[in-house]
Amino acid sequence: MALNEDYIIEVLQETGMVTSSQVEDARRNHPGQVVAALVEFGVLKAEDVAKTLAAQSGIEFMDLTDVVIPPEITGLITSENAIRYRAVPVQEREDALLIAVADPMDIDSFDAMNHLFGRTLEFVCSTEEQIERALQRYYGAPDKQFAEEGGFQISGEGALDEGNGVMEEAPVIKMVSSLLIEAYKTRASDIHLEPLEKKFRVRFRVDGVLQEMQSPPKKLHSAMISRIKIMTGSMSIAEKRVPQDGRIQIKLGQKSVDLRVSIIPTVHGESVVMRILDKTALMIGLPELGFLSDDQAKFESLIAMPDGIVLVTGPTGSGKTTTLYACLNTLNKPDRKLITVEDPVEYQMTGINQVQVKADIGMTFPAALRSILRQAPNIIMIGEIRDLETATIAINASLTGHLVLSTLHTNDATSTIARLVDIGVKPFLVASSLRAVMAQRLVRKLCPCKVPTELSEYEMKSLRLDAAMTAGASPMTNNGCDKCKNKGFKGRMGIFEVFVVDDEVRNLVIGSGTSIQLRARARELGMRTLREDGVRKVLAGMTTAEEVITTTMSDAN
């Protein structure tokens, strides 16, 4: 657990133990390790630093150098908990257990230990080196890199194994583990842990809809957040003032699942969102996306072209990444070289060269793209076109014989052209490189327990249907069964708007045609709007009218 270095430096300067010039010299040569550098160069003594921090925190300092701790004391804490919290039990004082730690300011860990150990604890401060030696001596800790090289590993292999019953005994650890298992079983895409004024709210997002779950006691909020931070292996549990991001990899049975963790400070405490990335869910082809046969044939012909750009658009959470992976699964043949540039790489695919963006070391989308063009790929997938530089390189790649697949944030297919021009791409380059755009949204699929229904007058009017258009159709509504947990829906599918760029569209683009003109031409070419594609799926009994109406409100006109 990393000490809050800025605060420690401030304390050391206030007490006159170091000067600002000494701190600046150490920071210049050893950024992020200022205190360690000052100790290494003899400016400070580790024991003096620990004593100062102890006094600042109002607890005792204890020198562990010659202390021998009996087995009946060390046995009061499991090796796993001792190593995780960098905490060593020293002795019993009346009805309290004395715990030695290196960071006397780590209040979150103190709270977590108080909850986990179920007894009164008192804390004393020792140096990091003394704590490390004690952990190695009494608990067999390999070294202090435990926290830095992976954090806590569930069931020893980074796996959360419910099948073998391998779960830690501590209540908070059990609670977090059970939460992850329950989220996975309910097919949740996100877990939201939200501290409110008088409540600790837990919600799962299932098929795009948030559902409130049973809430843990509010007093466990800090301990559960600390547990999640420890599981990422990269977050500081002492830092609660700034946002933090991390990842957790767990194994549920035979399935490997990644969790993308985002933590932000709020008025009532830290709020956590964990995005569940089930790798097996991305191993799908185009038929599983929800295409009807004619749209699938059209889209397959577009991604089979030898060059040009094909874009998938829509807001966050509309399934764009899943569609790109389905395209890659379809195109992944031995005679083609495919390279992707992603942030992050969400699923590792056999036979495809995947590049992870790492902006902190200069590996940005543009930098990666410039390099991969020298790898002579046939097909390039770019996670997202975010700026002019990325768009320019993608266009140049498409004009030199590469098929480029990517995503963009726009509301519909035809407004994509205006978006590209807005970020600075010349209209003639858009016209010459863009082959097609597909906008998409996700709607919930009806569970097989669905039952027939008749569309209401409001639904008929909203979807612009008449009696002749619904003749012979079989609209359905949700019913509910054990398999769908009485919700009536199970899974989601896409509704699509496929805009093919022809010569007339290119002339409109070069001539600065409006989005209205482009949309009119797209309609002449047979493009169905998102709502019209949704209507077809309502009449086929695949989803409900309400789902399509609410999902395509912007397409009403």
Short mmCIF file of N, CA and C in Angstrom, two decimals, residues 155-320:
data_model
loop_
_atom_site.label_atom_id
_atom_site.label_comp_id
_atom_site.label_asym_id
_atom_site.label_seq_id
_atom_site.Cartn_x
_atom_site.Cartn_y
_atom_site.Cartn_z
N SER A 155 -8.26 -16.95 -4.93
CA SER A 155 -7.96 -18.38 -4.99
C SER A 155 -6.62 -18.67 -5.62
N GLY A 156 -5.66 -17.76 -5.41
CA GLY A 156 -4.27 -18.03 -5.75
C GLY A 156 -3.89 -17.82 -7.19
N GLU A 157 -4.87 -17.76 -8.10
CA GLU A 157 -4.56 -17.64 -9.52
C GLU A 157 -5.30 -16.48 -10.15
N GLY A 158 -5.69 -15.52 -9.35
CA GLY A 158 -6.49 -14.42 -9.88
C GLY A 158 -7.87 -14.91 -10.28
N ALA A 159 -8.29 -16.04 -9.68
CA ALA A 159 -9.57 -16.62 -10.07
C ALA A 159 -10.55 -16.57 -8.92
N LEU A 160 -11.77 -16.22 -9.21
CA LEU A 160 -12.84 -16.27 -8.23
C LEU A 160 -13.60 -17.54 -8.55
N ASP A 161 -13.34 -18.60 -7.80
CA ASP A 161 -13.81 -19.93 -8.16
C ASP A 161 -14.96 -20.33 -7.27
N GLU A 162 -16.19 -20.20 -7.78
CA GLU A 162 -17.34 -20.57 -6.98
C GLU A 162 -17.55 -22.08 -7.01
N GLY A 163 -17.07 -22.74 -8.06
CA GLY A 163 -17.30 -24.17 -8.21
C GLY A 163 -16.63 -24.98 -7.12
N ASN A 164 -15.41 -24.58 -6.72
CA ASN A 164 -14.69 -25.32 -5.69
C ASN A 164 -14.89 -24.71 -4.30
N GLY A 165 -15.72 -23.69 -4.22
CA GLY A 165 -15.98 -23.09 -2.93
C GLY A 165 -14.80 -22.35 -2.36
N VAL A 166 -13.86 -21.92 -3.21
CA VAL A 166 -12.68 -21.22 -2.72
C VAL A 166 -13.04 -19.76 -2.52
N MET A 167 -13.34 -19.39 -1.28
CA MET A 167 -13.67 -18.00 -0.96
C MET A 167 -13.04 -17.66 0.38
N GLU A 168 -12.57 -16.45 0.51
CA GLU A 168 -11.99 -16.04 1.77
C GLU A 168 -13.06 -15.99 2.84
N GLU A 169 -12.63 -16.10 4.08
CA GLU A 169 -13.58 -16.18 5.17
C GLU A 169 -14.07 -14.81 5.63
N ALA A 170 -13.31 -13.77 5.35
CA ALA A 170 -13.68 -12.46 5.85
C ALA A 170 -15.01 -12.01 5.25
N PRO A 171 -15.89 -11.43 6.07
CA PRO A 171 -17.23 -11.05 5.60
C PRO A 171 -17.23 -10.10 4.40
N VAL A 172 -16.39 -9.05 4.44
CA VAL A 172 -16.39 -8.09 3.34
C VAL A 172 -15.89 -8.74 2.06
N ILE A 173 -14.87 -9.59 2.17
CA ILE A 173 -14.34 -10.27 0.99
C ILE A 173 -15.40 -11.20 0.42
N LYS A 174 -16.10 -11.91 1.29
CA LYS A 174 -17.18 -12.78 0.83
C LYS A 174 -18.27 -11.97 0.13
N MET A 175 -18.57 -10.80 0.71
CA MET A 175 -19.64 -9.97 0.16
C MET A 175 -19.30 -9.49 -1.25
N VAL A 176 -18.05 -9.04 -1.44
CA VAL A 176 -17.64 -8.58 -2.77
C VAL A 176 -17.62 -9.74 -3.75
N SER A 177 -17.10 -10.89 -3.31
CA SER A 177 -17.06 -12.06 -4.19
C SER A 177 -18.45 -12.49 -4.61
N SER A 178 -19.38 -12.52 -3.65
CA SER A 178 -20.76 -12.90 -3.95
C SER A 178 -21.41 -11.91 -4.91
N LEU A 179 -21.07 -10.64 -4.73
CA LEU A 179 -21.61 -9.59 -5.61
C LEU A 179 -21.19 -9.83 -7.05
N LEU A 180 -19.92 -10.17 -7.27
CA LEU A 180 -19.42 -10.41 -8.62
C LEU A 180 -20.07 -11.65 -9.23
N ILE A 181 -20.21 -12.69 -8.42
CA ILE A 181 -20.84 -13.93 -8.93
C ILE A 181 -22.30 -13.68 -9.31
N GLU A 182 -23.02 -12.96 -8.44
CA GLU A 182 -24.42 -12.67 -8.71
C GLU A 182 -24.58 -11.83 -9.97
N ALA A 183 -23.69 -10.83 -10.13
CA ALA A 183 -23.76 -9.98 -11.33
C ALA A 183 -23.55 -10.80 -12.59
N TYR A 184 -22.60 -11.71 -12.54
CA TYR A 184 -22.33 -12.54 -13.72
C TYR A 184 -23.50 -13.47 -14.02
N LYS A 185 -24.08 -14.05 -12.98
CA LYS A 185 -25.20 -14.98 -13.17
C LYS A 185 -26.42 -14.27 -13.76
N THR A 186 -26.61 -13.01 -13.40
CA THR A 186 -27.77 -12.28 -13.90
C THR A 186 -27.49 -11.61 -15.25
N ARG A 187 -26.32 -11.88 -15.85
CA ARG A 187 -25.91 -11.34 -17.16
C ARG A 187 -25.78 -9.81 -17.12
N ALA A 188 -25.38 -9.27 -15.97
CA ALA A 188 -25.21 -7.82 -15.85
C ALA A 188 -24.02 -7.36 -16.68
N SER A 189 -24.14 -6.18 -17.27
CA SER A 189 -23.02 -5.59 -18.01
C SER A 189 -22.24 -4.61 -17.14
N ASP A 190 -22.89 -4.08 -16.09
CA ASP A 190 -22.24 -3.14 -15.18
C ASP A 190 -22.71 -3.37 -13.76
N ILE A 191 -21.82 -3.08 -12.82
CA ILE A 191 -22.16 -3.08 -11.40
C ILE A 191 -21.94 -1.66 -10.90
N HIS A 192 -22.96 -1.08 -10.28
CA HIS A 192 -22.87 0.29 -9.75
C HIS A 192 -22.95 0.24 -8.23
N LEU A 193 -21.94 0.76 -7.55
CA LEU A 193 -21.92 0.86 -6.09
C LEU A 193 -21.93 2.36 -5.75
N GLU A 194 -23.04 2.83 -5.19
CA GLU A 194 -23.25 4.27 -5.05
C GLU A 194 -23.55 4.65 -3.61
N PRO A 195 -22.69 5.47 -2.98
CA PRO A 195 -22.98 5.92 -1.62
C PRO A 195 -23.97 7.09 -1.65
N LEU A 196 -25.11 6.92 -1.00
CA LEU A 196 -26.09 7.99 -0.88
C LEU A 196 -26.04 8.53 0.55
N GLU A 197 -26.85 9.51 0.85
CA GLU A 197 -26.78 10.15 2.17
C GLU A 197 -27.02 9.17 3.31
N LYS A 198 -28.04 8.31 3.16
CA LYS A 198 -28.38 7.38 4.24
C LYS A 198 -28.38 5.92 3.78
N LYS A 199 -27.77 5.67 2.64
CA LYS A 199 -27.88 4.34 2.06
C LYS A 199 -26.69 4.04 1.18
N PHE A 200 -26.33 2.78 1.08
CA PHE A 200 -25.28 2.32 0.17
C PHE A 200 -26.00 1.50 -0.91
N ARG A 201 -26.21 2.11 -2.08
CA ARG A 201 -27.03 1.49 -3.12
C ARG A 201 -26.20 0.65 -4.08
N VAL A 202 -26.69 -0.54 -4.39
CA VAL A 202 -26.06 -1.44 -5.37
C VAL A 202 -27.05 -1.68 -6.50
N ARG A 203 -26.59 -1.43 -7.73
CA ARG A 203 -27.46 -1.67 -8.89
C ARG A 203 -26.69 -2.43 -9.97
N PHE A 204 -27.39 -3.31 -10.67
CA PHE A 204 -26.85 -4.03 -11.82
C PHE A 204 -27.53 -3.50 -13.08
N ARG A 205 -26.76 -3.36 -14.16
CA ARG A 205 -27.37 -3.03 -15.45
C ARG A 205 -27.51 -4.33 -16.24
N VAL A 206 -28.75 -4.75 -16.45
CA VAL A 206 -29.04 -5.99 -17.16
C VAL A 206 -29.82 -5.66 -18.42
N ASP A 207 -29.30 -6.06 -19.57
CA ASP A 207 -29.94 -5.76 -20.86
C ASP A 207 -30.21 -4.27 -21.00
N GLY A 208 -29.27 -3.46 -20.51
CA GLY A 208 -29.36 -2.01 -20.67
C GLY A 208 -30.19 -1.28 -19.64
N VAL A 209 -30.81 -2.01 -18.71
CA VAL A 209 -31.70 -1.39 -17.73
C VAL A 209 -31.13 -1.60 -16.33
N LEU A 210 -31.05 -0.52 -15.54
CA LEU A 210 -30.54 -0.62 -14.17
C LEU A 210 -31.58 -1.25 -13.26
N GLN A 211 -31.13 -2.21 -12.43
CA GLN A 211 -32.00 -2.88 -11.47
C GLN A 211 -31.37 -2.77 -10.09
N GLU A 212 -32.13 -2.29 -9.13
CA GLU A 212 -31.60 -2.15 -7.77
C GLU A 212 -31.57 -3.50 -7.07
N MET A 213 -30.44 -3.79 -6.43
CA MET A 213 -30.26 -5.05 -5.73
C MET A 213 -30.34 -4.79 -4.22
N GLN A 214 -30.25 -5.88 -3.45
CA GLN A 214 -30.25 -5.73 -2.00
C GLN A 214 -29.01 -4.95 -1.58
N SER A 215 -29.19 -3.93 -0.77
CA SER A 215 -28.09 -3.04 -0.41
C SER A 215 -27.38 -3.52 0.84
N PRO A 216 -26.04 -3.50 0.83
CA PRO A 216 -25.28 -3.83 2.05
C PRO A 216 -25.42 -2.70 3.06
N PRO A 217 -25.06 -2.93 4.32
CA PRO A 217 -25.09 -1.85 5.32
C PRO A 217 -24.17 -0.71 4.90
N LYS A 218 -24.59 0.52 5.12
CA LYS A 218 -23.81 1.68 4.71
C LYS A 218 -22.43 1.70 5.37
N LYS A 219 -22.33 1.14 6.59
CA LYS A 219 -21.05 1.17 7.30
C LYS A 219 -19.98 0.31 6.61
N LEU A 220 -20.40 -0.57 5.69
CA LEU A 220 -19.44 -1.41 4.97
C LEU A 220 -18.93 -0.76 3.69
N HIS A 221 -19.42 0.43 3.37
CA HIS A 221 -19.05 1.06 2.11
C HIS A 221 -17.54 1.19 1.95
N SER A 222 -16.87 1.79 2.93
CA SER A 222 -15.42 2.01 2.82
C SER A 222 -14.66 0.71 2.68
N ALA A 223 -15.05 -0.30 3.48
CA ALA A 223 -14.35 -1.59 3.44
C ALA A 223 -14.51 -2.27 2.08
N MET A 224 -15.72 -2.20 1.50
CA MET A 224 -15.95 -2.84 0.20
C MET A 224 -15.18 -2.12 -0.91
N ILE A 225 -15.15 -0.78 -0.85
CA ILE A 225 -14.41 -0.03 -1.86
C ILE A 225 -12.92 -0.35 -1.75
N SER A 226 -12.42 -0.44 -0.52
CA SER A 226 -11.00 -0.78 -0.32
C SER A 226 -10.71 -2.17 -0.88
N ARG A 227 -11.61 -3.09 -0.66
CA ARG A 227 -11.43 -4.46 -1.17
C ARG A 227 -11.33 -4.45 -2.70
N ILE A 228 -12.19 -3.69 -3.36
CA ILE A 228 -12.17 -3.61 -4.82
C ILE A 228 -10.87 -2.98 -5.30
N LYS A 229 -10.42 -1.93 -4.61
CA LYS A 229 -9.15 -1.30 -4.99
C LYS A 229 -8.00 -2.29 -4.87
N ILE A 230 -7.99 -3.07 -3.81
CA ILE A 230 -6.93 -4.06 -3.62
C ILE A 230 -6.95 -5.09 -4.74
N MET A 231 -8.13 -5.50 -5.16
CA MET A 231 -8.24 -6.51 -6.21
C MET A 231 -7.68 -6.01 -7.55
N THR A 232 -7.74 -4.69 -7.80
CA THR A 232 -7.17 -4.18 -9.06
C THR A 232 -5.66 -4.26 -9.06
N GLY A 233 -5.04 -4.19 -7.86
CA GLY A 233 -3.59 -4.24 -7.79
C GLY A 233 -2.91 -2.96 -8.22
N SER A 234 -3.68 -1.93 -8.56
CA SER A 234 -3.07 -0.70 -9.06
C SER A 234 -3.61 0.55 -8.40
N MET A 235 -4.69 0.44 -7.65
CA MET A 235 -5.29 1.60 -7.03
C MET A 235 -4.77 1.80 -5.61
N SER A 236 -4.74 3.06 -5.19
CA SER A 236 -4.35 3.39 -3.82
C SER A 236 -5.58 3.44 -2.94
N ILE A 237 -5.60 2.65 -1.87
CA ILE A 237 -6.77 2.69 -0.98
C ILE A 237 -6.70 3.90 -0.05
N ALA A 238 -5.52 4.54 0.01
CA ALA A 238 -5.39 5.74 0.84
C ALA A 238 -5.91 6.98 0.14
N GLU A 239 -5.99 6.92 -1.20
CA GLU A 239 -6.40 8.08 -1.99
C GLU A 239 -7.90 8.04 -2.26
N LYS A 240 -8.61 9.03 -1.72
CA LYS A 240 -10.06 9.09 -1.92
C LYS A 240 -10.50 10.41 -2.52
N ARG A 241 -9.55 11.25 -2.93
CA ARG A 241 -9.89 12.60 -3.39
C ARG A 241 -9.95 12.73 -4.90
N VAL A 242 -9.37 11.79 -5.64
CA VAL A 242 -9.31 11.90 -7.10
C VAL A 242 -9.86 10.63 -7.74
N PRO A 243 -10.31 10.70 -8.99
CA PRO A 243 -10.78 9.49 -9.69
C PRO A 243 -9.64 8.50 -9.89
N GLN A 244 -9.98 7.22 -9.91
CA GLN A 244 -9.00 6.17 -10.19
C GLN A 244 -9.64 5.15 -11.14
N ASP A 245 -8.80 4.57 -11.99
CA ASP A 245 -9.26 3.54 -12.93
C ASP A 245 -8.35 2.32 -12.82
N GLY A 246 -8.92 1.15 -13.01
CA GLY A 246 -8.14 -0.07 -12.94
C GLY A 246 -8.88 -1.23 -13.57
N ARG A 247 -8.28 -2.41 -13.49
CA ARG A 247 -8.88 -3.61 -14.06
C ARG A 247 -8.73 -4.77 -13.09
N ILE A 248 -9.70 -5.65 -13.12
CA ILE A 248 -9.65 -6.88 -12.33
C ILE A 248 -9.90 -8.04 -13.28
N GLN A 249 -9.12 -9.08 -13.18
CA GLN A 249 -9.36 -10.28 -13.99
C GLN A 249 -9.72 -11.41 -13.05
N ILE A 250 -10.86 -12.02 -13.28
CA ILE A 250 -11.30 -13.12 -12.44
C ILE A 250 -11.68 -14.30 -13.31
N LYS A 251 -11.79 -15.46 -12.66
CA LYS A 251 -12.19 -16.65 -13.38
C LYS A 251 -13.41 -17.24 -12.69
N LEU A 252 -14.48 -17.36 -13.42
CA LEU A 252 -15.72 -17.94 -12.91
C LEU A 252 -15.90 -19.29 -13.58
N GLY A 253 -15.64 -20.35 -12.81
CA GLY A 253 -15.65 -21.68 -13.42
C GLY A 253 -14.55 -21.76 -14.45
N GLN A 254 -14.91 -22.01 -15.71
CA GLN A 254 -13.94 -22.09 -16.79
C GLN A 254 -13.88 -20.81 -17.61
N LYS A 255 -14.66 -19.79 -17.21
CA LYS A 255 -14.72 -18.56 -18.00
C LYS A 255 -13.84 -17.47 -17.39
N SER A 256 -13.10 -16.80 -18.24
CA SER A 256 -12.26 -15.68 -17.82
C SER A 256 -13.04 -14.39 -18.07
N VAL A 257 -13.16 -13.57 -17.03
CA VAL A 257 -13.95 -12.34 -17.11
C VAL A 257 -13.09 -11.17 -16.65
N ASP A 258 -13.11 -10.09 -17.42
CA ASP A 258 -12.41 -8.86 -17.04
C ASP A 258 -13.42 -7.86 -16.49
N LEU A 259 -13.00 -7.13 -15.48
CA LEU A 259 -13.81 -6.04 -14.93
C LEU A 259 -13.04 -4.75 -15.11
N ARG A 260 -13.65 -3.79 -15.78
CA ARG A 260 -13.04 -2.46 -15.91
C ARG A 260 -13.61 -1.59 -14.79
N VAL A 261 -12.77 -1.10 -13.91
CA VAL A 261 -13.21 -0.44 -12.68
C VAL A 261 -12.97 1.07 -12.77
N SER A 262 -14.00 1.84 -12.47
CA SER A 262 -13.89 3.30 -12.41
C SER A 262 -14.40 3.77 -11.06
N ILE A 263 -13.58 4.56 -10.36
CA ILE A 263 -13.96 5.08 -9.05
C ILE A 263 -13.85 6.60 -9.07
N ILE A 264 -14.90 7.28 -8.62
CA ILE A 264 -14.85 8.75 -8.54
C ILE A 264 -15.34 9.18 -7.15
N PRO A 265 -14.77 10.26 -6.62
CA PRO A 265 -15.24 10.76 -5.33
C PRO A 265 -16.55 11.53 -5.49
N THR A 266 -17.50 11.31 -4.58
CA THR A 266 -18.76 12.06 -4.59
C THR A 266 -18.95 12.69 -3.20
N VAL A 267 -20.03 13.42 -3.04
CA VAL A 267 -20.30 14.11 -1.78
C VAL A 267 -20.37 13.14 -0.61
N HIS A 268 -20.93 11.95 -0.84
CA HIS A 268 -21.14 11.00 0.25
C HIS A 268 -20.14 9.85 0.23
N GLY A 269 -19.08 9.95 -0.54
CA GLY A 269 -18.07 8.89 -0.59
C GLY A 269 -17.75 8.50 -2.01
N GLU A 270 -16.94 7.46 -2.17
CA GLU A 270 -16.50 7.04 -3.50
C GLU A 270 -17.55 6.17 -4.18
N SER A 271 -17.83 6.50 -5.44
CA SER A 271 -18.78 5.75 -6.25
C SER A 271 -18.01 4.87 -7.23
N VAL A 272 -18.44 3.62 -7.36
CA VAL A 272 -17.73 2.64 -8.19
C VAL A 272 -18.64 2.12 -9.30
N VAL A 273 -18.08 2.05 -10.51
CA VAL A 273 -18.76 1.34 -11.59
C VAL A 273 -17.78 0.30 -12.13
N MET A 274 -18.24 -0.94 -12.19
CA MET A 274 -17.43 -2.03 -12.75
C MET A 274 -18.10 -2.55 -14.02
N ARG A 275 -17.45 -2.36 -15.15
CA ARG A 275 -17.96 -2.87 -16.43
C ARG A 275 -17.48 -4.31 -16.59
N ILE A 276 -18.41 -5.23 -16.79
CA ILE A 276 -18.08 -6.64 -16.92
C ILE A 276 -17.85 -6.97 -18.38
N LEU A 277 -16.64 -7.43 -18.69
CA LEU A 277 -16.29 -7.77 -20.07
C LEU A 277 -16.15 -9.28 -20.17
N ASP A 278 -17.21 -9.93 -20.60
CA ASP A 278 -17.18 -11.38 -20.80
C ASP A 278 -16.58 -11.66 -22.16
N LYS A 279 -15.37 -12.20 -22.18
CA LYS A 279 -14.65 -12.38 -23.44
C LYS A 279 -15.39 -13.29 -24.41
N THR A 280 -16.09 -14.29 -23.88
CA THR A 280 -16.80 -15.22 -24.77
C THR A 280 -17.96 -14.53 -25.50
N ALA A 281 -18.47 -13.42 -24.91
CA ALA A 281 -19.60 -12.73 -25.53
C ALA A 281 -19.19 -12.03 -26.82
N LEU A 282 -17.88 -11.81 -27.01
CA LEU A 282 -17.42 -11.13 -28.22
C LEU A 282 -17.05 -12.11 -29.34
N MET A 283 -17.14 -13.40 -29.05
CA MET A 283 -16.80 -14.40 -30.07
C MET A 283 -18.04 -14.75 -30.89
N ILE A 284 -18.62 -13.76 -31.52
CA ILE A 284 -19.85 -13.99 -32.27
C ILE A 284 -19.65 -13.55 -33.71
N GLY A 285 -20.55 -14.01 -34.57
CA GLY A 285 -20.52 -13.61 -35.97
C GLY A 285 -21.64 -12.63 -36.25
N LEU A 286 -21.75 -12.20 -37.50
CA LEU A 286 -22.77 -11.22 -37.87
C LEU A 286 -24.20 -11.70 -37.62
N PRO A 287 -24.53 -12.99 -37.85
CA PRO A 287 -25.92 -13.42 -37.64
C PRO A 287 -26.40 -13.21 -36.20
N GLU A 288 -25.48 -13.27 -35.21
CA GLU A 288 -25.90 -13.13 -33.82
C GLU A 288 -26.17 -11.67 -33.42
N LEU A 289 -25.86 -10.73 -34.29
CA LEU A 289 -26.05 -9.32 -33.94
C LEU A 289 -27.50 -8.89 -34.02
N GLY A 290 -28.32 -9.61 -34.76
CA GLY A 290 -29.73 -9.24 -34.89
C GLY A 290 -30.11 -8.75 -36.27
N PHE A 291 -29.22 -8.93 -37.26
CA PHE A 291 -29.56 -8.53 -38.63
C PHE A 291 -30.71 -9.36 -39.18
N LEU A 292 -31.58 -8.75 -39.92
CA LEU A 292 -32.48 -9.50 -40.79
C LEU A 292 -31.70 -9.82 -42.06
N SER A 293 -32.13 -10.81 -42.79
CA SER A 293 -31.32 -11.40 -43.86
C SER A 293 -30.85 -10.39 -44.92
N ASP A 294 -31.71 -9.43 -45.31
CA ASP A 294 -31.32 -8.49 -46.37
C ASP A 294 -30.24 -7.52 -45.89
N ASP A 295 -30.38 -7.01 -44.66
CA ASP A 295 -29.37 -6.10 -44.12
C ASP A 295 -28.04 -6.83 -43.90
N GLN A 296 -28.12 -8.08 -43.47
CA GLN A 296 -26.88 -8.83 -43.25
C GLN A 296 -26.14 -9.03 -44.57
N ALA A 297 -26.87 -9.37 -45.63
CA ALA A 297 -26.23 -9.57 -46.94
C ALA A 297 -25.59 -8.27 -47.42
N LYS A 298 -26.29 -7.14 -47.21
CA LYS A 298 -25.74 -5.85 -47.62
C LYS A 298 -24.47 -5.52 -46.84
N PHE A 299 -24.51 -5.73 -45.52
CA PHE A 299 -23.35 -5.38 -44.70
C PHE A 299 -22.17 -6.32 -44.99
N GLU A 300 -22.44 -7.59 -45.22
CA GLU A 300 -21.36 -8.52 -45.55
C GLU A 300 -20.66 -8.12 -46.84
N SER A 301 -21.44 -7.61 -47.82
CA SER A 301 -20.82 -7.17 -49.08
C SER A 301 -19.97 -5.93 -48.87
N LEU A 302 -20.35 -5.09 -47.92
CA LEU A 302 -19.59 -3.86 -47.65
C LEU A 302 -18.24 -4.17 -47.01
N ILE A 303 -18.23 -5.08 -46.03
CA ILE A 303 -16.96 -5.38 -45.36
C ILE A 303 -16.10 -6.34 -46.17
N ALA A 304 -16.63 -6.82 -47.28
CA ALA A 304 -15.83 -7.67 -48.16
C ALA A 304 -15.07 -6.85 -49.20
N MET A 305 -15.29 -5.51 -49.23
CA MET A 305 -14.59 -4.67 -50.20
C MET A 305 -13.10 -4.62 -49.89
N PRO A 306 -12.27 -4.45 -50.92
CA PRO A 306 -10.81 -4.49 -50.70
C PRO A 306 -10.24 -3.25 -50.03
N ASP A 307 -10.94 -2.11 -50.13
CA ASP A 307 -10.40 -0.88 -49.53
C ASP A 307 -11.54 0.04 -49.15
N GLY A 308 -11.19 1.18 -48.58
CA GLY A 308 -12.20 2.15 -48.14
C GLY A 308 -12.45 2.06 -46.65
N ILE A 309 -13.30 2.96 -46.17
CA ILE A 309 -13.64 3.01 -44.74
C ILE A 309 -15.10 2.62 -44.55
N VAL A 310 -15.34 1.73 -43.60
CA VAL A 310 -16.69 1.38 -43.17
C VAL A 310 -16.78 1.74 -41.69
N LEU A 311 -17.73 2.60 -41.35
CA LEU A 311 -17.87 3.09 -39.98
C LEU A 311 -19.14 2.54 -39.33
N VAL A 312 -19.02 2.26 -38.03
CA VAL A 312 -20.17 1.88 -37.22
C VAL A 312 -20.38 3.01 -36.21
N THR A 313 -21.59 3.57 -36.16
CA THR A 313 -21.83 4.73 -35.30
C THR A 313 -22.96 4.48 -34.32
N GLY A 314 -22.97 5.33 -33.30
CA GLY A 314 -23.99 5.23 -32.27
C GLY A 314 -23.44 5.76 -30.97
N PRO A 315 -24.29 5.98 -29.98
CA PRO A 315 -23.82 6.48 -28.69
C PRO A 315 -23.09 5.40 -27.90
N THR A 316 -22.51 5.79 -26.77
CA THR A 316 -21.85 4.83 -25.89
C THR A 316 -22.85 3.77 -25.45
N GLY A 317 -22.43 2.51 -25.48
CA GLY A 317 -23.29 1.43 -25.05
C GLY A 317 -24.25 0.91 -26.10
N SER A 318 -24.02 1.28 -27.36
CA SER A 318 -24.93 0.82 -28.42
C SER A 318 -24.41 -0.43 -29.14
N GLY A 319 -23.32 -1.01 -28.65
CA GLY A 319 -22.85 -2.28 -29.22
C GLY A 319 -21.89 -2.14 -30.38
N LYS A 320 -21.28 -0.97 -30.56
CA LYS A 320 -20.39 -0.76 -31.71
C LYS A 320 -19.18 -1.70 -31.67
#
